[in-house]
Short mmCIF file of C-alpha atoms and ligand atoms in Angstrom, two decimals:
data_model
loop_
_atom_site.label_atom_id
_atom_site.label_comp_id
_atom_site.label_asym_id
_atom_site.label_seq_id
_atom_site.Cartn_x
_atom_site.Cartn_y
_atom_site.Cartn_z
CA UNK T 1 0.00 0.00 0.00
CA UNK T 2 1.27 3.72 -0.54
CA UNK T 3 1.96 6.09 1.87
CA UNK T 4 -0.27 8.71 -0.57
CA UNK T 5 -3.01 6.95 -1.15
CA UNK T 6 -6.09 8.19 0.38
CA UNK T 7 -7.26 7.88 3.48
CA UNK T 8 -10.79 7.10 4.19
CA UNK T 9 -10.93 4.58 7.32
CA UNK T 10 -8.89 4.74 10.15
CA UNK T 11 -8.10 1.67 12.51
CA UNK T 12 -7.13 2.07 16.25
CA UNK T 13 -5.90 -0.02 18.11
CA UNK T 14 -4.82 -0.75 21.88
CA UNK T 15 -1.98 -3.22 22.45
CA UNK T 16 0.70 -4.64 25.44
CA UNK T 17 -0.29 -3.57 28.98
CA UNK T 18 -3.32 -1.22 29.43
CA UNK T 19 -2.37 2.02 30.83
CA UNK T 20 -5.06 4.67 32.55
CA UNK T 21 -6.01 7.24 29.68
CA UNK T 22 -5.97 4.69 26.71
CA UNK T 23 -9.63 5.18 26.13
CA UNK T 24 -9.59 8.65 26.25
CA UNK T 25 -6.76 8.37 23.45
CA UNK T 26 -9.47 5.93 21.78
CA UNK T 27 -12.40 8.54 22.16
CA UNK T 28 -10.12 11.22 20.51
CA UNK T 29 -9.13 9.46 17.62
CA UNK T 30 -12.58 8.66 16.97
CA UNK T 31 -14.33 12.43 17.14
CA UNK T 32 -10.92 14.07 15.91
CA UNK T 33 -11.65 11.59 12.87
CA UNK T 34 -15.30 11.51 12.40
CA UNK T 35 -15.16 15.57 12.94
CA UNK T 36 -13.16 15.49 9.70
CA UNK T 37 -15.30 12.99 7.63
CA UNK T 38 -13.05 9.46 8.46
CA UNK T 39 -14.90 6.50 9.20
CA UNK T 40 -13.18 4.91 12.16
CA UNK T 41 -12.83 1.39 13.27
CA UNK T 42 -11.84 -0.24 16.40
CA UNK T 43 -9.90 -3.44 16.47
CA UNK T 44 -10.31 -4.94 19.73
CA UNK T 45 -7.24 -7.26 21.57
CA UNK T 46 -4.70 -5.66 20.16
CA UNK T 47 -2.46 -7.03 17.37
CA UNK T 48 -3.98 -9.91 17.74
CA UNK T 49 -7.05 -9.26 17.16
CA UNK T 50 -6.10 -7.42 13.90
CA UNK T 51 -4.69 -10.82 12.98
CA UNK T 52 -8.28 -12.93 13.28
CA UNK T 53 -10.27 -9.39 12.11
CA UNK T 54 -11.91 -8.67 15.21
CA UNK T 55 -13.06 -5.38 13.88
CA UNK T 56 -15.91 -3.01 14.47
CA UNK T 57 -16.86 0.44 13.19
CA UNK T 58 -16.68 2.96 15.83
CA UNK T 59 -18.89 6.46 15.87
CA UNK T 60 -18.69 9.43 18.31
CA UNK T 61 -21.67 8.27 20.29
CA UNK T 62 -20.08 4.83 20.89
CA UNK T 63 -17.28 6.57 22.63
CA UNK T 64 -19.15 8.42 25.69
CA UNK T 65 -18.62 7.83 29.22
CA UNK T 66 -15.43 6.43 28.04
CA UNK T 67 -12.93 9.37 29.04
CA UNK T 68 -12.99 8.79 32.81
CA UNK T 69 -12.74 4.82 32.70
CA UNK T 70 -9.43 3.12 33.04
CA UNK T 71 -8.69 0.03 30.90
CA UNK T 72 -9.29 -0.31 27.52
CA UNK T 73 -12.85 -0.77 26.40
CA UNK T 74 -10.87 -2.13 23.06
CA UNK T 75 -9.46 -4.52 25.43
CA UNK T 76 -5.33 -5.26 24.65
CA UNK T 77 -3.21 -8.75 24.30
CA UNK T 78 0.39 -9.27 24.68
CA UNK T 79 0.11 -11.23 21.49
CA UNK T 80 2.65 -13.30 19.72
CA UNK T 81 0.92 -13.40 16.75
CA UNK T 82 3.40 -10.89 15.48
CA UNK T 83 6.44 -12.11 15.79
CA UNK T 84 6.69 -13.40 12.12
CA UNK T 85 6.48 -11.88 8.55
CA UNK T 86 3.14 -14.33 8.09
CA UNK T 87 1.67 -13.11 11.19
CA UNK T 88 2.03 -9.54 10.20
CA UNK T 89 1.21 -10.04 6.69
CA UNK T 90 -2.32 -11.85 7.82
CA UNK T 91 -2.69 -8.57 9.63
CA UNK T 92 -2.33 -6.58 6.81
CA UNK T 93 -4.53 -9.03 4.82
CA UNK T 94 -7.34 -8.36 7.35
CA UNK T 95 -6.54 -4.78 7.42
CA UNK T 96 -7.45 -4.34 3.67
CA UNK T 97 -10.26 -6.72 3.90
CA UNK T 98 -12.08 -4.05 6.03
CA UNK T 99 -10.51 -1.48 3.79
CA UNK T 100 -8.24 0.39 6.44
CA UNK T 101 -6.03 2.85 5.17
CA UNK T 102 -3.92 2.91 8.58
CA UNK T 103 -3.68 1.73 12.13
CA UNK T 104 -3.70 3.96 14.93
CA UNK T 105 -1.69 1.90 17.40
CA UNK T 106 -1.55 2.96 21.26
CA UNK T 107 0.27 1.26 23.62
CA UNK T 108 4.29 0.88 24.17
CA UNK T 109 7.23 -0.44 23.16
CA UNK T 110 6.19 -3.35 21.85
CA UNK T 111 3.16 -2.17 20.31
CA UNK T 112 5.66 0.28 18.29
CA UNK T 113 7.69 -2.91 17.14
CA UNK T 114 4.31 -3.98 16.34
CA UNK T 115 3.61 -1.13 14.33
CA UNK T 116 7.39 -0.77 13.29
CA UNK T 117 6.95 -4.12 11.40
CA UNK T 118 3.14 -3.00 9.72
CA UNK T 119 5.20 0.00 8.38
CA UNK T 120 7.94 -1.73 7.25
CA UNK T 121 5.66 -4.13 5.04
CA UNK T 122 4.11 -1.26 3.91
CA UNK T 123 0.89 -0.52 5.67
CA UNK T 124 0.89 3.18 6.94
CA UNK T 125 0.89 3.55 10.77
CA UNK T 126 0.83 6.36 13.99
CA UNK T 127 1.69 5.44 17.48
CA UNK T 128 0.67 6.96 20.78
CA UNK T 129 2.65 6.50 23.73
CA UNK T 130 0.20 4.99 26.50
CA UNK T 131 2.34 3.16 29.04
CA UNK T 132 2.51 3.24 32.97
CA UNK T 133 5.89 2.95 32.83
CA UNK T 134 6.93 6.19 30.82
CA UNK T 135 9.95 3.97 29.05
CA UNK T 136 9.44 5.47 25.77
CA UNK T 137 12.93 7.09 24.55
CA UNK T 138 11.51 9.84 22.01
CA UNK T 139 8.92 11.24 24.48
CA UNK T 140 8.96 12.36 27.85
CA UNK T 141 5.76 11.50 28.43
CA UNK T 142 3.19 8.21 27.83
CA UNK T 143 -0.16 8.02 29.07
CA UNK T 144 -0.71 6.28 32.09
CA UNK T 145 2.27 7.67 33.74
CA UNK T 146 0.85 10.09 35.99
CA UNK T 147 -2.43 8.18 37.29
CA UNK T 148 -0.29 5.21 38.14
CA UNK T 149 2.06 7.18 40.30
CA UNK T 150 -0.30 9.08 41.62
CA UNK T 151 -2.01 5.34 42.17
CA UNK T 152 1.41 4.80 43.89
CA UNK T 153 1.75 7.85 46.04
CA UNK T 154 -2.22 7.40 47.48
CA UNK T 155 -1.03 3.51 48.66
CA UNK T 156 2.22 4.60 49.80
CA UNK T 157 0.45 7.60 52.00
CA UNK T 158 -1.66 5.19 53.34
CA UNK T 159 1.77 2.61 54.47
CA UNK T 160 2.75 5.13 56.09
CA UNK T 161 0.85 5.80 58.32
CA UNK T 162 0.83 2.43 59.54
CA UNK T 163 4.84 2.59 59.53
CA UNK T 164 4.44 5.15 61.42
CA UNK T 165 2.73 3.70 64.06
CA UNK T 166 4.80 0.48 64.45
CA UNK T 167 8.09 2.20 63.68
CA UNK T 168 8.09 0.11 60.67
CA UNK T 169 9.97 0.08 57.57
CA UNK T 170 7.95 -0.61 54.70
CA UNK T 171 9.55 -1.56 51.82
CA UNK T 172 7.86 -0.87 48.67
CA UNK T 173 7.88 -2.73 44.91
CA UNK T 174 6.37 -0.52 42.37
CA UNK T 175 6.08 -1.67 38.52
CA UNK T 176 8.24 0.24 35.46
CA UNK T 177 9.79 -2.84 34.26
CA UNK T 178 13.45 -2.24 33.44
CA UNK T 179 12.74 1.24 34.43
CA UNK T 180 13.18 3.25 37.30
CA UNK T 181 10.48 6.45 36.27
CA UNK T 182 7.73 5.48 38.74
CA UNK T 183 10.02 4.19 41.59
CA UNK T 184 12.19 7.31 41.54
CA UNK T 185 9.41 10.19 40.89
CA UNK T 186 6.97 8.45 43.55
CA UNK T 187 9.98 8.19 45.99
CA UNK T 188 10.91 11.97 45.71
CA UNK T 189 6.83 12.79 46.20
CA UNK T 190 6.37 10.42 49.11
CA UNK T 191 9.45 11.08 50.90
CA UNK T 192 11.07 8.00 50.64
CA UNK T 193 14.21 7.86 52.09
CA UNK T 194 15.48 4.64 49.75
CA UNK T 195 14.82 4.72 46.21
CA UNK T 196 16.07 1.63 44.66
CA UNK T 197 15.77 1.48 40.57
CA UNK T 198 17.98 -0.29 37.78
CA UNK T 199 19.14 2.36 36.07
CA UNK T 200 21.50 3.09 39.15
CA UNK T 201 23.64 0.63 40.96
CA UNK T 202 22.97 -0.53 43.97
CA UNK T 203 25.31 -1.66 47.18
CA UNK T 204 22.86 -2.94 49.63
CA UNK T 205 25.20 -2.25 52.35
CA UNK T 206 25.97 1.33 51.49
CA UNK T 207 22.84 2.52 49.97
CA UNK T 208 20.23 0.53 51.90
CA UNK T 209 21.40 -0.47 55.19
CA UNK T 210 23.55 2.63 56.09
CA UNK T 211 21.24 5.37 54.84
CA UNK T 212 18.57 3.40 57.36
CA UNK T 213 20.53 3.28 60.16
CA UNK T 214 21.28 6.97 59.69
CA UNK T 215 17.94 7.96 59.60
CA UNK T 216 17.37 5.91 62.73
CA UNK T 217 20.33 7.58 64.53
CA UNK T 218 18.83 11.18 63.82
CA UNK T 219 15.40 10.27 65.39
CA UNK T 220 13.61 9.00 62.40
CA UNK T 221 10.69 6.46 63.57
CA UNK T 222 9.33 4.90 60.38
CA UNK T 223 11.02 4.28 57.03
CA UNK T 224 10.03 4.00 53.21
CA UNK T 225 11.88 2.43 51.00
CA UNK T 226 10.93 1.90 47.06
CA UNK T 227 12.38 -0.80 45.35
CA UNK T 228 11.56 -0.41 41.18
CA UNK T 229 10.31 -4.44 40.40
CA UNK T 230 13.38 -3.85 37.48
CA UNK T 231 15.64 -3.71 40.28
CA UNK T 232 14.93 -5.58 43.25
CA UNK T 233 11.79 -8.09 44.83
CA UNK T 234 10.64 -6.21 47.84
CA UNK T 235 10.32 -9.35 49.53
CA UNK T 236 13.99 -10.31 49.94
CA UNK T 237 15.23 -6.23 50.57
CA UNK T 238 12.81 -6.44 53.23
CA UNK T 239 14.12 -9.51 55.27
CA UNK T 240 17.69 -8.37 54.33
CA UNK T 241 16.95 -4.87 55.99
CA UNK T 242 15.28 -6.47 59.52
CA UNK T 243 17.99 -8.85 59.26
CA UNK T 244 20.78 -6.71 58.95
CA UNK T 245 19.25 -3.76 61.25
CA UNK T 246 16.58 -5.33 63.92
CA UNK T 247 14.21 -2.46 62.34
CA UNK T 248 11.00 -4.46 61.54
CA UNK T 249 10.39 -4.45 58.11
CA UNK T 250 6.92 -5.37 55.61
CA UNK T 251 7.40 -6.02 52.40
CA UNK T 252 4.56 -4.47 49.83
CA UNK T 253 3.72 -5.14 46.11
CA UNK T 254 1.77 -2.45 44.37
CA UNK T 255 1.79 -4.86 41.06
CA UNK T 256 -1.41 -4.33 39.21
CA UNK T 257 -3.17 -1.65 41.08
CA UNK T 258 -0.87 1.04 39.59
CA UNK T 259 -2.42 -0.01 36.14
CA UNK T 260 -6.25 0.66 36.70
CA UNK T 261 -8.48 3.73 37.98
CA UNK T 262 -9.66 6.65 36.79
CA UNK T 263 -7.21 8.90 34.58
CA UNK T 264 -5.81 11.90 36.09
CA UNK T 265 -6.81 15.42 34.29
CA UNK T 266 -2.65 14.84 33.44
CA UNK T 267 -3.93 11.94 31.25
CA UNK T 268 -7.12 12.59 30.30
CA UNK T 269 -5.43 16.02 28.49
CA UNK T 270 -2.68 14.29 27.19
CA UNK T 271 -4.49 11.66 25.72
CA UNK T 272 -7.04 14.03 24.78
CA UNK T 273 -4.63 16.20 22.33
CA UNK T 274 -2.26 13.15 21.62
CA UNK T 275 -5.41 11.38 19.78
CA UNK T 276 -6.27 15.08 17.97
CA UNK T 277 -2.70 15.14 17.17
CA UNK T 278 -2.70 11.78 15.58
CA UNK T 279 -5.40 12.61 13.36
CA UNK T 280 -3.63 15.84 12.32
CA UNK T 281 -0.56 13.69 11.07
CA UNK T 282 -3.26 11.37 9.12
CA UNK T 283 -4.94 14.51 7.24
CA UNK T 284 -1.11 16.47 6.94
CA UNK T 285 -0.44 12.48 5.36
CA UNK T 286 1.94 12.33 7.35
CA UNK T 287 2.17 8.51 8.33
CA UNK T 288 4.52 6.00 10.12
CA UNK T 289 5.05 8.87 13.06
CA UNK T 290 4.76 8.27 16.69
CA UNK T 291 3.35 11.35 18.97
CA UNK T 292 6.11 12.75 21.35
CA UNK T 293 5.98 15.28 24.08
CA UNK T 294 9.24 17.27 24.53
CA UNK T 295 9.78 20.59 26.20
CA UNK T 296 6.29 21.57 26.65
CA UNK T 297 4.71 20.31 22.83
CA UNK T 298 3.49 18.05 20.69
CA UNK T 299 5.30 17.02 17.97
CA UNK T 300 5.22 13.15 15.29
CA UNK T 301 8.52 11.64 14.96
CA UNK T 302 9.90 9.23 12.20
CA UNK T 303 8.47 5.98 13.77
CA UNK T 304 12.20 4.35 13.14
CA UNK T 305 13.69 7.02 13.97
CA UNK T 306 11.79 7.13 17.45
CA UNK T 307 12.32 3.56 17.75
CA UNK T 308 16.17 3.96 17.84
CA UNK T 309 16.37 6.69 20.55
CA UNK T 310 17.69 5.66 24.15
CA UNK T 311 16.28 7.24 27.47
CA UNK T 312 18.17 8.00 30.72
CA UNK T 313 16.95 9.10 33.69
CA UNK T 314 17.81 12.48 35.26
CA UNK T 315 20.72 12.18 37.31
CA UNK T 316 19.29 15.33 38.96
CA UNK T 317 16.26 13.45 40.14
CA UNK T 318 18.53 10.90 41.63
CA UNK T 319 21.06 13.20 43.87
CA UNK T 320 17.63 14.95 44.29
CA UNK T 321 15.84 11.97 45.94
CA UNK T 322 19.18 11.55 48.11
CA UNK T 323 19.23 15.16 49.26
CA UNK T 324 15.85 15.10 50.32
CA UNK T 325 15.70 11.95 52.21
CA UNK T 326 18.28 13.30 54.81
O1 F6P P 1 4.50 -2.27 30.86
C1 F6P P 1 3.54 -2.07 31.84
C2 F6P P 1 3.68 -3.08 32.94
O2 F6P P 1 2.68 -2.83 33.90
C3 F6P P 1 5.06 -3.14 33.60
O3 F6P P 1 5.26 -2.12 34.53
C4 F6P P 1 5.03 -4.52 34.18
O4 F6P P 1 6.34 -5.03 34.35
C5 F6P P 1 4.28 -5.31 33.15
O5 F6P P 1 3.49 -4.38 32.43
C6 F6P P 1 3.38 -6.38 33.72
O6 F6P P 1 2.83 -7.07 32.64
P1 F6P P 1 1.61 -8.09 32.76
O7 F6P P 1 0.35 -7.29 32.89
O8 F6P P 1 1.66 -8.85 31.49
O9 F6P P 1 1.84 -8.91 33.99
#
C-alpha cells in the first residue's frame, strides 16, 4: 500500500499492557476523525485481534462515558501473533479486507515494534505513547504515567501511616519494568528515604542499610523504601533490611493496582490532544510517526527514527531523591 493513497478509514488499536487514559486516546481518535469525515474502526485485543479481524466500526456516540474509565474498552493482548512476517502479513490481509487505510496503534514499546513491522511491510501507521511505565525514549511522556504514580503515592500515603505507628519500615515494589520512572518520581513525592531502581547501581550495604541506620540515629521512627520491580523483589530487601538492622520491616507489592483507575486530568489532556494530534498527522499524510511530548509540545517523529532513541533518567532526580531523604 502507498503512503499517498487516500485515506478514508482509520483503525485504532490498543496493544501490550493497558495504561489509565488509553480510552480517552481511543475517544479522541474517533471524534478528531469523524469531525473530519473518516470513518473509524476499532480493532479490539490488540495485534492480535487485527490478525483474526476482530473489527468493528466505531462512531462518536459509541465513545461516551469512556474518558474517565481506566482500561481499555478495546481490550489489549500481549500477542505473539506478530512475531513473524506471516503473522504480520495476515494482519495486513485483514486490514485491507475491512478497507483500512492505517492503524492507529496505542500502547508501548512493543506495540511500536508492532507497528514498526506493519510500516515496514508497507501498511501506513501512527503510534501513541500509552504506558505506565513512561519507558518510551523519544517522548517524555506516555499516558498512564501520571495516574499510576499518583495510584502509587495514594497507597504509599496510606503505608505510612501504619509505619508510622509500628516504627516500621515498609519496603515498597512498584512496577516500570526495566525502568526506574515510577520508583524514583513516587519516591521523591512520598518522601522515601530509599529509592532503589535499575538504572542506578545498587550496594545494599551502602545505599540501603547505612542510609537506614542513619535515619534511625537522627530520630527517624518509620522508614520507606521503594524498590523499582526492574531492580529488586521487595520481599527479599525487606528480610535483608530487619535482618541486617533489627528495624522491623513489611514487604509491599503495588503490582497491578498502579495499572487501573480513573485517569488523572494529566492523562485525560494528554491523551485528549495526543489522539487530535494523531489525526492531524493522518490529514497532513503524514504517516509512520509516533506522537512525542518534549519541552512543553506536541510534535510526530519518524516511527524508526523514534524507535532507535535511548532514554536515561535524570541524574538530577537521583542526587535529588538523596538530598531530600536526609
Ligand atoms: O509495561 C507495563 C507493565 O505494567 C510493567 O510495569 C510490568 O512489568 C508489566 O506491564 C506487567 O505485565 P503483565 O500485565 O503482562 O503482567
Amino acid at each position: 500500500m502507498s503512503e499517498d493513497r487516500e485515506i478514508r478509514n482509520i483503525g485504532v488499536l490498543t496493544s501490550g499492557g493497558d495504561a489509565p487514559g488509553m480510552n480517552a486516546v481511543i475517544r479522541s481518535v474517533v471524534r478528531g476523525a469523524a469531525y473530519y469525515g473518516y470513518h473509524v474502526f476499532g480493532v479490539r485485543r490488540g495485534f492480535h485481534g487485527l490478525w483474526r479481524g476482530d473489527i468493528i466500526e466505531l462512531n462518536p456516540r459509541m465513545v461516551s462515558e469512556k474518558l474517565q474509565r481506566g482500561g481499555t474498552f478495546l481490550m489489549t493482548a500481549r500477542s505473539k501473533t506478530f512475531n513473524s512476517p506471516e503473522g504480520v502479513a495476515k494482519g495486513i490481509e485483514m486490514s485491507k479486507i475491512f478497507n483500512l487505510d492505517t492503524l492507529v496503534t496505542i500502547g508501548g514499546d512493543g506495540t511500536f515494534r508492532g507497528a514498526r513491522d506493519l510500516c515496514q511491510q508497507g501498511f501506513p501507521v501512527i503510534g501513541i505513547p500509552a504506558t505506565i511505565d513512561n519507558d518510551i525514549a523519544c517522548t517524555e511522556y506516555s499516558i498512564g504515567y501520571d495516574t499510576a504514580m499518583n495510584t502509587a503515592m495514594e497507597a504509599i500515603d496510606k503505608l505510612r501511616d501504619t509505619a508510622s505507628s509500628h516504627e516500621r519500615c515498609s519496603v515498597i515494589e512498584v512496577m516500570g519494568r526495566k525502568a526506574g520512572y515510577i520508583a524514583l518520581n513516587v519516591g521523591i513525592a512520598c518522601g522515601a528515604e530509599v529509592v532503589m531502581i535499575p538504572e542506578v547501581e545498587h550496594d545494599l550495604q551502602k545505599d540501603v542499610i547505612k542510609p537506614l541506620l542513619e535515619a534511625r540515629n537522627r530520630g527517624k521512627k518509620h522508614y520507606i523504601v521503594i524498590v523499582a520491580e526492574g531492580c529488586a523483589h521487595a520481599t527479599e530487601i525487606s528480610q535483608q533490611i530487619e535482618d541486617i538492622t533489627g528495624i522491623e520491616a513489611r514487604p509491599t507489592i503495588l503490582g497491578h493496582l498502579q495499572r487501573g483507575g480513573s485517569p488523572t486530568v494529566r492523562d485525560r489532556y494528554m491523551a485528549s490532544m495526543m489522539g487530535l494530534h494523531a489525526v492531524d498527522c493522518i490529514r497532513e499524510n503524514r504517516l509512520n510517526r509516533l506522537i512525542a511530548y518534549k519541552d512543553g509540545h506536541l510534535l510526530d517523529i519518524d516511527l524508526l527514527e523514534a524507535m532507535d532513541m535511548k532514554k536515561t533518567i535524570d541524574s538530577n532526580d537521583v542526587k535529588s531523591a538523596r538530598i531530600l531523604s536526609t
